């Protein structure tokens, strides 16, 4: 075990262990979650004024269950094959869907074996296959999913999605899991577990703002938050239950342009 000091992008990483991986004959850096989270969030290495308006405009958010754990998924889940890759190809190359504003994010299959769609607040049953992709996207944009798929309204009032995609960016892999744990602890303590569902997800944009959290409410409104720490979870839950937006960590909202996000924040008293 060796110890060293290194400066990366303005950070000073000190006393980080180097472990020899003898099986492949290479040296790997091992970074503990508490260490990286603390350094990232407390060294002043981020600028909160970059948060506001950092959500690109989009209309629909489709969450697709896949096998495995976000901590070990490859950097790009859309290159894993299967339905996520097929969805990515269709959205990029099929002119019918290029400009429909559909965002796709992976969730753990163990948490839900159904795809979830917002703002419609629907679950889509049946184990979606690659051949289902075109009718699925057509059903989303035409609001006619029920003609082809078994859909049900989501039973929980609120849905929380936390990026834990470690191999896409280590900050998400370090910040995300503790946030999931803290959310679940707080919800259990408050007797809210049946009203709020929490998911670990793949990358959905803005890993520099880790920890990243999206909260969808009863109306399917999706608010994005960044630089979330464990101590922020209680106030996020309280704001969620009260139908309010916690503007201090707010990145933006599904369905709003950057200008609309900035205008909304101004109305909420945001001063930067």
PDB file of C-alpha atoms in Angstrom:
ATOM      1  CA  UNK A   1       0.000   0.000   0.000  1.00  0.00           C
ATOM      2  CA  UNK A   2       1.417   3.384  -0.962  1.00  0.00           C
ATOM      3  CA  UNK A   3       0.282   6.944  -0.266  1.00  0.00           C
ATOM      4  CA  UNK A   4       0.602   9.890  -2.563  1.00  0.00           C
ATOM      5  CA  UNK A   5      -0.557  13.429  -3.205  1.00  0.00           C
ATOM      6  CA  UNK A   6      -1.946  14.642  -6.505  1.00  0.00           C
ATOM      7  CA  UNK A   7      -3.685  17.703  -7.940  1.00  0.00           C
ATOM      8  CA  UNK A   8      -6.517  17.130 -10.428  1.00  0.00           C
ATOM      9  CA  UNK A   9      -8.631  19.935 -11.903  1.00  0.00           C
ATOM     10  CA  UNK A  10      -7.796  22.204  -9.026  1.00  0.00           C
ATOM     11  CA  UNK A  11      -8.440  19.593  -6.306  1.00  0.00           C
ATOM     12  CA  UNK A  12      -5.711  18.359  -4.029  1.00  0.00           C
ATOM     13  CA  UNK A  13      -6.179  14.654  -3.370  1.00  0.00           C
ATOM     14  CA  UNK A  14      -3.991  13.589  -0.481  1.00  0.00           C
ATOM     15  CA  UNK A  15      -3.298  10.285   1.257  1.00  0.00           C
ATOM     16  CA  UNK A  16      -5.181   8.172  -1.287  1.00  0.00           C
ATOM     17  CA  UNK A  17      -4.168   4.507  -1.223  1.00  0.00           C
ATOM     18  CA  UNK A  18      -2.731   2.764  -4.234  1.00  0.00           C
ATOM     19  CA  UNK A  19      -3.455  -0.942  -4.368  1.00  0.00           C
ATOM     20  CA  UNK A  20      -1.751  -3.376  -6.672  1.00  0.00           C
ATOM     21  CA  UNK A  21      -4.192  -5.473  -8.620  1.00  0.00           C
ATOM     22  CA  UNK A  22      -2.026  -8.534  -9.150  1.00  0.00           C
ATOM     23  CA  UNK A  23      -4.559 -10.316 -11.314  1.00  0.00           C
ATOM     24  CA  UNK A  24      -4.055  -7.819 -14.132  1.00  0.00           C
ATOM     25  CA  UNK A  25      -0.728  -6.407 -13.054  1.00  0.00           C
ATOM     26  CA  UNK A  26      -1.932  -2.818 -12.882  1.00  0.00           C
ATOM     27  CA  UNK A  27      -2.230  -0.148 -10.262  1.00  0.00           C
ATOM     28  CA  UNK A  28      -5.678   1.110  -9.371  1.00  0.00           C
ATOM     29  CA  UNK A  29      -6.695   4.129  -7.374  1.00  0.00           C
ATOM     30  CA  UNK A  30      -9.132   3.310  -4.645  1.00  0.00           C
ATOM     31  CA  UNK A  31     -11.231   6.263  -3.558  1.00  0.00           C
ATOM     32  CA  UNK A  32     -13.543   5.880  -0.608  1.00  0.00           C
ATOM     33  CA  UNK A  33     -17.037   7.315  -0.914  1.00  0.00           C
ATOM     34  CA  UNK A  34     -16.848   9.593   2.163  1.00  0.00           C
ATOM     35  CA  UNK A  35     -13.488  11.006   1.056  1.00  0.00           C
ATOM     36  CA  UNK A  36     -14.453  11.930  -2.493  1.00  0.00           C
ATOM     37  CA  UNK A  37     -17.907  13.176  -1.529  1.00  0.00           C
ATOM     38  CA  UNK A  38     -16.422  15.437   1.142  1.00  0.00           C
ATOM     39  CA  UNK A  39     -13.717  16.814  -1.122  1.00  0.00           C
ATOM     40  CA  UNK A  40     -16.112  17.403  -4.022  1.00  0.00           C
ATOM     41  CA  UNK A  41     -18.843  19.106  -2.040  1.00  0.00           C
ATOM     42  CA  UNK A  42     -16.821  21.004   0.534  1.00  0.00           C
ATOM     43  CA  UNK A  43     -13.742  22.334  -1.253  1.00  0.00           C
ATOM     44  CA  UNK A  44     -15.661  25.008  -3.145  1.00  0.00           C
ATOM     45  CA  UNK A  45     -14.881  23.201  -6.397  1.00  0.00           C
ATOM     46  CA  UNK A  46     -18.373  23.807  -7.774  1.00  0.00           C
ATOM     47  CA  UNK A  47     -20.381  26.912  -8.542  1.00  0.00           C
ATOM     48  CA  UNK A  48     -24.009  26.879  -7.532  1.00  0.00           C
ATOM     49  CA  UNK A  49     -24.919  29.524 -10.091  1.00  0.00           C
ATOM     50  CA  UNK A  50     -24.235  26.906 -12.771  1.00  0.00           C
ATOM     51  CA  UNK A  51     -27.074  24.757 -11.442  1.00  0.00           C
ATOM     52  CA  UNK A  52     -29.968  26.924 -12.515  1.00  0.00           C
ATOM     53  CA  UNK A  53     -31.126  26.244 -16.052  1.00  0.00           C
ATOM     54  CA  UNK A  54     -28.872  23.191 -16.473  1.00  0.00           C
ATOM     55  CA  UNK A  55     -31.744  20.910 -17.562  1.00  0.00           C
ATOM     56  CA  UNK A  56     -32.259  20.722 -21.324  1.00  0.00           C
ATOM     57  CA  UNK A  57     -35.862  21.057 -22.434  1.00  0.00           C
ATOM     58  CA  UNK A  58     -37.633  17.735 -22.926  1.00  0.00           C
ATOM     59  CA  UNK A  59     -41.215  16.431 -22.860  1.00  0.00           C
ATOM     60  CA  UNK A  60     -41.138  12.801 -21.745  1.00  0.00           C
ATOM     61  CA  UNK A  61     -38.964  10.756 -19.395  1.00  0.00           C
ATOM     62  CA  UNK A  62     -38.926   6.999 -19.891  1.00  0.00           C
ATOM     63  CA  UNK A  63     -37.227   4.883 -17.226  1.00  0.00           C
ATOM     64  CA  UNK A  64     -36.348   1.390 -18.439  1.00  0.00           C
ATOM     65  CA  UNK A  65     -35.369  -1.486 -16.099  1.00  0.00           C
ATOM     66  CA  UNK A  66     -32.186  -3.368 -16.955  1.00  0.00           C
ATOM     67  CA  UNK A  67     -30.167  -6.076 -15.230  1.00  0.00           C
ATOM     68  CA  UNK A  68     -27.294  -5.346 -12.901  1.00  0.00           C
ATOM     69  CA  UNK A  69     -26.260  -2.567 -10.592  1.00  0.00           C
ATOM     70  CA  UNK A  70     -25.585   1.085 -11.538  1.00  0.00           C
ATOM     71  CA  UNK A  71     -22.277   0.872  -9.697  1.00  0.00           C
ATOM     72  CA  UNK A  72     -20.988  -1.700 -12.197  1.00  0.00           C
ATOM     73  CA  UNK A  73     -22.868  -0.808 -15.384  1.00  0.00           C
ATOM     74  CA  UNK A  74     -20.504   0.222 -18.214  1.00  0.00           C
ATOM     75  CA  UNK A  75     -20.015   3.957 -18.879  1.00  0.00           C
ATOM     76  CA  UNK A  76     -22.668   3.946 -21.592  1.00  0.00           C
ATOM     77  CA  UNK A  77     -25.648   1.679 -20.917  1.00  0.00           C
ATOM     78  CA  UNK A  78     -26.902   2.487 -24.421  1.00  0.00           C
ATOM     79  CA  UNK A  79     -24.001   0.351 -25.710  1.00  0.00           C
ATOM     80  CA  UNK A  80     -25.006  -2.729 -23.680  1.00  0.00           C
ATOM     81  CA  UNK A  81     -27.361  -4.042 -26.337  1.00  0.00           C
ATOM     82  CA  UNK A  82     -31.010  -4.827 -25.717  1.00  0.00           C
ATOM     83  CA  UNK A  83     -33.854  -2.370 -25.481  1.00  0.00           C
ATOM     84  CA  UNK A  84     -31.883   0.610 -24.155  1.00  0.00           C
ATOM     85  CA  UNK A  85     -29.496   0.513 -27.115  1.00  0.00           C
ATOM     86  CA  UNK A  86     -32.406   0.082 -29.533  1.00  0.00           C
ATOM     87  CA  UNK A  87     -34.217   3.050 -27.978  1.00  0.00           C
ATOM     88  CA  UNK A  88     -31.073   5.159 -28.275  1.00  0.00           C
ATOM     89  CA  UNK A  89     -30.703   4.266 -31.964  1.00  0.00           C
ATOM     90  CA  UNK A  90     -34.340   4.999 -32.767  1.00  0.00           C
ATOM     91  CA  UNK A  91     -34.289   8.352 -30.999  1.00  0.00           C
ATOM     92  CA  UNK A  92     -31.118   9.384 -32.813  1.00  0.00           C
ATOM     93  CA  UNK A  93     -31.812   8.069 -36.287  1.00  0.00           C
ATOM     94  CA  UNK A  94     -35.571   7.803 -36.805  1.00  0.00           C
ATOM     95  CA  UNK A  95     -36.878  11.155 -38.038  1.00  0.00           C
ATOM     96  CA  UNK A  96     -40.279  10.484 -36.481  1.00  0.00           C
ATOM     97  CA  UNK A  97     -38.788  10.726 -33.003  1.00  0.00           C
ATOM     98  CA  UNK A  98     -35.778  13.059 -33.397  1.00  0.00           C
ATOM     99  CA  UNK A  99     -37.508  16.137 -32.052  1.00  0.00           C
ATOM    100  CA  UNK A 100     -40.112  14.664 -29.727  1.00  0.00           C
ATOM    101  CA  UNK A 101     -38.141  15.359 -26.550  1.00  0.00           C
ATOM    102  CA  UNK A 102     -38.001  11.805 -25.187  1.00  0.00           C
ATOM    103  CA  UNK A 103     -35.315  11.105 -22.587  1.00  0.00           C
ATOM    104  CA  UNK A 104     -34.426   7.504 -21.651  1.00  0.00           C
ATOM    105  CA  UNK A 105     -32.775   6.500 -18.366  1.00  0.00           C
ATOM    106  CA  UNK A 106     -32.025   3.021 -17.008  1.00  0.00           C
ATOM    107  CA  UNK A 107     -33.181   1.867 -13.569  1.00  0.00           C
ATOM    108  CA  UNK A 108     -32.388  -1.302 -11.659  1.00  0.00           C
ATOM    109  CA  UNK A 109     -34.568  -4.231 -12.679  1.00  0.00           C
ATOM    110  CA  UNK A 110     -34.625  -5.431  -9.067  1.00  0.00           C
ATOM    111  CA  UNK A 111     -36.420  -2.219  -8.034  1.00  0.00           C
ATOM    112  CA  UNK A 112     -38.963  -2.299 -10.841  1.00  0.00           C
ATOM    113  CA  UNK A 113     -39.483  -4.756 -13.692  1.00  0.00           C
ATOM    114  CA  UNK A 114     -41.770  -2.289 -15.448  1.00  0.00           C
ATOM    115  CA  UNK A 115     -40.860   0.740 -17.512  1.00  0.00           C
ATOM    116  CA  UNK A 116     -42.047   4.039 -16.053  1.00  0.00           C
ATOM    117  CA  UNK A 117     -43.223   7.036 -18.066  1.00  0.00           C
ATOM    118  CA  UNK A 118     -43.541  10.658 -17.005  1.00  0.00           C
ATOM    119  CA  UNK A 119     -45.344  13.042 -17.012  1.00  0.00           C
ATOM    120  CA  UNK A 120     -48.087  10.468 -17.730  1.00  0.00           C
ATOM    121  CA  UNK A 121     -47.218   8.606 -14.509  1.00  0.00           C
ATOM    122  CA  UNK A 122     -47.672   5.197 -16.103  1.00  0.00           C
ATOM    123  CA  UNK A 123     -46.042   1.820 -15.643  1.00  0.00           C
ATOM    124  CA  UNK A 124     -45.668  -0.274 -18.782  1.00  0.00           C
ATOM    125  CA  UNK A 125     -45.847  -4.020 -18.151  1.00  0.00           C
ATOM    126  CA  UNK A 126     -44.756  -7.021 -20.108  1.00  0.00           C
ATOM    127  CA  UNK A 127     -40.954  -7.133 -20.261  1.00  0.00           C
ATOM    128  CA  UNK A 128     -40.275  -4.826 -23.183  1.00  0.00           C
ATOM    129  CA  UNK A 129     -38.243  -6.254 -26.061  1.00  0.00           C
ATOM    130  CA  UNK A 130     -36.300  -4.664 -28.912  1.00  0.00           C
ATOM    131  CA  UNK A 131     -39.203  -5.241 -31.295  1.00  0.00           C
ATOM    132  CA  UNK A 132     -41.404  -3.159 -28.992  1.00  0.00           C
ATOM    133  CA  UNK A 133     -39.338  -0.001 -29.379  1.00  0.00           C
ATOM    134  CA  UNK A 134     -41.036   1.577 -32.404  1.00  0.00           C
ATOM    135  CA  UNK A 135     -44.631   0.997 -31.218  1.00  0.00           C
ATOM    136  CA  UNK A 136     -43.558   2.117 -27.736  1.00  0.00           C
ATOM    137  CA  UNK A 137     -42.215   5.446 -28.989  1.00  0.00           C
ATOM    138  CA  UNK A 138     -45.202   5.899 -31.293  1.00  0.00           C
ATOM    139  CA  UNK A 139     -47.528   5.273 -28.366  1.00  0.00           C
ATOM    140  CA  UNK A 140     -45.711   7.830 -26.227  1.00  0.00           C
ATOM    141  CA  UNK A 141     -45.883  10.678 -28.727  1.00  0.00           C
ATOM    142  CA  UNK A 142     -49.483   9.894 -29.757  1.00  0.00           C
ATOM    143  CA  UNK A 143     -50.676   9.245 -26.198  1.00  0.00           C
ATOM    144  CA  UNK A 144     -51.972   5.835 -27.255  1.00  0.00           C
ATOM    145  CA  UNK A 145     -49.819   3.364 -25.319  1.00  0.00           C
ATOM    146  CA  UNK A 146     -52.849   1.524 -23.970  1.00  0.00           C
ATOM    147  CA  UNK A 147     -53.711   0.324 -27.485  1.00  0.00           C
ATOM    148  CA  UNK A 148     -50.580  -1.817 -27.648  1.00  0.00           C
ATOM    149  CA  UNK A 149     -49.258  -2.244 -24.107  1.00  0.00           C
ATOM    150  CA  UNK A 150     -50.577  -2.997 -20.651  1.00  0.00           C
ATOM    151  CA  UNK A 151     -50.295   0.267 -18.762  1.00  0.00           C
ATOM    152  CA  UNK A 152     -51.289   1.176 -15.211  1.00  0.00           C
ATOM    153  CA  UNK A 153     -51.207   4.400 -13.209  1.00  0.00           C
ATOM    154  CA  UNK A 154     -48.327   4.513 -10.760  1.00  0.00           C
ATOM    155  CA  UNK A 155     -49.483   3.755  -7.238  1.00  0.00           C
ATOM    156  CA  UNK A 156     -46.904   5.814  -5.346  1.00  0.00           C
ATOM    157  CA  UNK A 157     -47.446   9.556  -5.099  1.00  0.00           C
ATOM    158  CA  UNK A 158     -43.806  10.522  -5.546  1.00  0.00           C
ATOM    159  CA  UNK A 159     -40.921   8.992  -7.460  1.00  0.00           C
ATOM    160  CA  UNK A 160     -37.291   9.817  -6.695  1.00  0.00           C
ATOM    161  CA  UNK A 161     -34.501   9.003  -9.152  1.00  0.00           C
ATOM    162  CA  UNK A 162     -30.875   9.253  -8.010  1.00  0.00           C
ATOM    163  CA  UNK A 163     -27.925   8.847 -10.361  1.00  0.00           C
ATOM    164  CA  UNK A 164     -25.501   6.173  -9.090  1.00  0.00           C
ATOM    165  CA  UNK A 165     -23.748   5.507 -12.403  1.00  0.00           C
ATOM    166  CA  UNK A 166     -20.238   4.926 -11.079  1.00  0.00           C
ATOM    167  CA  UNK A 167     -18.475   4.014 -14.321  1.00  0.00           C
ATOM    168  CA  UNK A 168     -19.897   7.042 -16.118  1.00  0.00           C
ATOM    169  CA  UNK A 169     -18.555   9.367 -13.431  1.00  0.00           C
ATOM    170  CA  UNK A 170     -17.049   8.517 -10.050  1.00  0.00           C
ATOM    171  CA  UNK A 171     -18.765  11.492  -8.403  1.00  0.00           C
ATOM    172  CA  UNK A 172     -22.160   9.931  -9.112  1.00  0.00           C
ATOM    173  CA  UNK A 173     -20.937   6.547  -7.913  1.00  0.00           C
ATOM    174  CA  UNK A 174     -19.761   8.077  -4.658  1.00  0.00           C
ATOM    175  CA  UNK A 175     -22.521  10.615  -4.023  1.00  0.00           C
ATOM    176  CA  UNK A 176     -25.534   8.614  -5.218  1.00  0.00           C
ATOM    177  CA  UNK A 177     -25.693   5.485  -3.011  1.00  0.00           C
ATOM    178  CA  UNK A 178     -25.500   7.400   0.308  1.00  0.00           C
ATOM    179  CA  UNK A 179     -28.347   9.620  -0.902  1.00  0.00           C
ATOM    180  CA  UNK A 180     -30.471   6.569  -1.714  1.00  0.00           C
ATOM    181  CA  UNK A 181     -29.802   5.136   1.731  1.00  0.00           C
ATOM    182  CA  UNK A 182     -30.582   8.435   3.455  1.00  0.00           C
ATOM    183  CA  UNK A 183     -33.827   8.871   1.483  1.00  0.00           C
ATOM    184  CA  UNK A 184     -34.960   5.376   2.425  1.00  0.00           C
ATOM    185  CA  UNK A 185     -34.067   5.886   6.082  1.00  0.00           C
ATOM    186  CA  UNK A 186     -35.938   9.184   6.267  1.00  0.00           C
ATOM    187  CA  UNK A 187     -38.982   7.804   4.464  1.00  0.00           C
ATOM    188  CA  UNK A 188     -39.127   4.792   6.788  1.00  0.00           C
ATOM    189  CA  UNK A 189     -38.768   7.016   9.841  1.00  0.00           C
ATOM    190  CA  UNK A 190     -41.631   9.216   8.642  1.00  0.00           C
ATOM    191  CA  UNK A 191     -43.884   6.327   7.573  1.00  0.00           C
ATOM    192  CA  UNK A 192     -43.745   7.396   3.929  1.00  0.00           C
ATOM    193  CA  UNK A 193     -42.291   4.287   2.273  1.00  0.00           C
ATOM    194  CA  UNK A 194     -45.593   3.354   0.640  1.00  0.00           C
ATOM    195  CA  UNK A 195     -46.034   6.860  -0.777  1.00  0.00           C
ATOM    196  CA  UNK A 196     -42.552   7.427  -2.207  1.00  0.00           C
ATOM    197  CA  UNK A 197     -40.507   5.163  -4.481  1.00  0.00           C
ATOM    198  CA  UNK A 198     -36.730   5.627  -4.723  1.00  0.00           C
ATOM    199  CA  UNK A 199     -34.647   4.356  -7.648  1.00  0.00           C
ATOM    200  CA  UNK A 200     -30.940   4.125  -8.478  1.00  0.00           C
ATOM    201  CA  UNK A 201     -30.385   5.128 -12.096  1.00  0.00           C
ATOM    202  CA  UNK A 202     -27.924   5.492 -14.930  1.00  0.00           C
ATOM    203  CA  UNK A 203     -26.512   8.853 -15.973  1.00  0.00           C
ATOM    204  CA  UNK A 204     -29.160  11.388 -16.973  1.00  0.00           C
ATOM    205  CA  UNK A 205     -27.061  14.496 -17.447  1.00  0.00           C
ATOM    206  CA  UNK A 206     -24.887  16.860 -15.437  1.00  0.00           C
ATOM    207  CA  UNK A 207     -22.615  14.500 -13.526  1.00  0.00           C
ATOM    208  CA  UNK A 208     -20.578  17.561 -12.491  1.00  0.00           C
ATOM    209  CA  UNK A 209     -23.583  18.460 -10.304  1.00  0.00           C
ATOM    210  CA  UNK A 210     -23.499  15.203  -8.295  1.00  0.00           C
ATOM    211  CA  UNK A 211     -25.348  14.262  -6.202  1.00  0.00           C
ATOM    212  CA  UNK A 212     -28.129  14.428  -8.751  1.00  0.00           C
ATOM    213  CA  UNK A 213     -31.757  13.828  -7.807  1.00  0.00           C
ATOM    214  CA  UNK A 214     -34.992  14.018  -9.824  1.00  0.00           C
ATOM    215  CA  UNK A 215     -38.319  14.084  -7.982  1.00  0.00           C
ATOM    216  CA  UNK A 216     -41.620  13.535  -9.807  1.00  0.00           C
ATOM    217  CA  UNK A 217     -44.750  14.558  -7.929  1.00  0.00           C
ATOM    218  CA  UNK A 218     -48.396  13.452  -8.097  1.00  0.00           C
ATOM    219  CA  UNK A 219     -48.978  15.484 -11.274  1.00  0.00           C
ATOM    220  CA  UNK A 220     -45.927  14.079 -13.037  1.00  0.00           C
ATOM    221  CA  UNK A 221     -43.921  17.294 -12.658  1.00  0.00           C
ATOM    222  CA  UNK A 222     -40.221  16.443 -12.554  1.00  0.00           C
ATOM    223  CA  UNK A 223     -37.868  18.722 -10.625  1.00  0.00           C
ATOM    224  CA  UNK A 224     -34.114  18.230 -10.926  1.00  0.00           C
ATOM    225  CA  UNK A 225     -31.734  18.955  -8.049  1.00  0.00           C
ATOM    226  CA  UNK A 226     -27.932  19.065  -7.935  1.00  0.00           C
ATOM    227  CA  UNK A 227     -25.123  19.129  -5.373  1.00  0.00           C
ATOM    228  CA  UNK A 228     -27.477  17.273  -3.023  1.00  0.00           C
ATOM    229  CA  UNK A 229     -25.907  16.076   0.222  1.00  0.00           C
ATOM    230  CA  UNK A 230     -27.306  13.695   2.821  1.00  0.00           C
ATOM    231  CA  UNK A 231     -28.205  16.561   5.145  1.00  0.00           C
ATOM    232  CA  UNK A 232     -30.383  18.056   2.375  1.00  0.00           C
ATOM    233  CA  UNK A 233     -32.686  15.029   2.226  1.00  0.00           C
ATOM    234  CA  UNK A 234     -35.071  16.043   5.062  1.00  0.00           C
ATOM    235  CA  UNK A 235     -35.778  19.445   3.529  1.00  0.00           C
ATOM    236  CA  UNK A 236     -36.205  17.897   0.067  1.00  0.00           C
ATOM    237  CA  UNK A 237     -38.783  15.505   1.509  1.00  0.00           C
ATOM    238  CA  UNK A 238     -40.577  18.304   3.342  1.00  0.00           C
ATOM    239  CA  UNK A 239     -40.634  20.486   0.222  1.00  0.00           C
ATOM    240  CA  UNK A 240     -41.908  17.554  -1.833  1.00  0.00           C
ATOM    241  CA  UNK A 241     -44.772  16.848   0.578  1.00  0.00           C
ATOM    242  CA  UNK A 242     -45.719  20.522   0.727  1.00  0.00           C
ATOM    243  CA  UNK A 243     -45.768  20.830  -3.061  1.00  0.00           C
ATOM    244  CA  UNK A 244     -42.863  23.258  -3.037  1.00  0.00           C
ATOM    245  CA  UNK A 245     -39.594  23.480  -4.941  1.00  0.00           C
ATOM    246  CA  UNK A 246     -36.379  23.642  -2.910  1.00  0.00           C
ATOM    247  CA  UNK A 247     -34.913  26.381  -5.042  1.00  0.00           C
ATOM    248  CA  UNK A 248     -31.435  26.447  -3.428  1.00  0.00           C
ATOM    249  CA  UNK A 249     -30.456  23.169  -5.127  1.00  0.00           C
ATOM    250  CA  UNK A 250     -32.838  23.354  -8.085  1.00  0.00           C
ATOM    251  CA  UNK A 251     -31.424  22.651 -11.538  1.00  0.00           C
ATOM    252  CA  UNK A 252     -34.633  22.916 -13.499  1.00  0.00           C
ATOM    253  CA  UNK A 253     -37.775  21.093 -14.519  1.00  0.00           C
ATOM    254  CA  UNK A 254     -38.925  18.764 -17.266  1.00  0.00           C
ATOM    255  CA  UNK A 255     -40.936  20.672 -19.853  1.00  0.00           C
ATOM    256  CA  UNK A 256     -39.342  24.075 -19.233  1.00  0.00           C
ATOM    257  CA  UNK A 257     -36.740  25.855 -21.356  1.00  0.00           C
ATOM    258  CA  UNK A 258     -33.653  27.341 -19.724  1.00  0.00           C
ATOM    259  CA  UNK A 259     -35.248  30.791 -19.844  1.00  0.00           C
ATOM    260  CA  UNK A 260     -38.440  29.476 -18.236  1.00  0.00           C
ATOM    261  CA  UNK A 261     -36.427  27.757 -15.515  1.00  0.00           C
ATOM    262  CA  UNK A 262     -34.601  30.994 -14.709  1.00  0.00           C
ATOM    263  CA  UNK A 263     -37.915  32.893 -14.717  1.00  0.00           C
ATOM    264  CA  UNK A 264     -39.540  30.361 -12.403  1.00  0.00           C
ATOM    265  CA  UNK A 265     -36.614  30.547  -9.983  1.00  0.00           C
ATOM    266  CA  UNK A 266     -36.839  34.320  -9.958  1.00  0.00           C
ATOM    267  CA  UNK A 267     -40.509  34.123  -9.006  1.00  0.00           C
ATOM    268  CA  UNK A 268     -39.541  31.782  -6.174  1.00  0.00           C
ATOM    269  CA  UNK A 269     -37.148  34.382  -4.802  1.00  0.00           C
ATOM    270  CA  UNK A 270     -33.925  32.913  -6.131  1.00  0.00           C
ATOM    271  CA  UNK A 271     -31.145  35.502  -6.067  1.00  0.00           C
ATOM    272  CA  UNK A 272     -28.127  33.392  -7.078  1.00  0.00           C
TER     273      UNK A 272
END
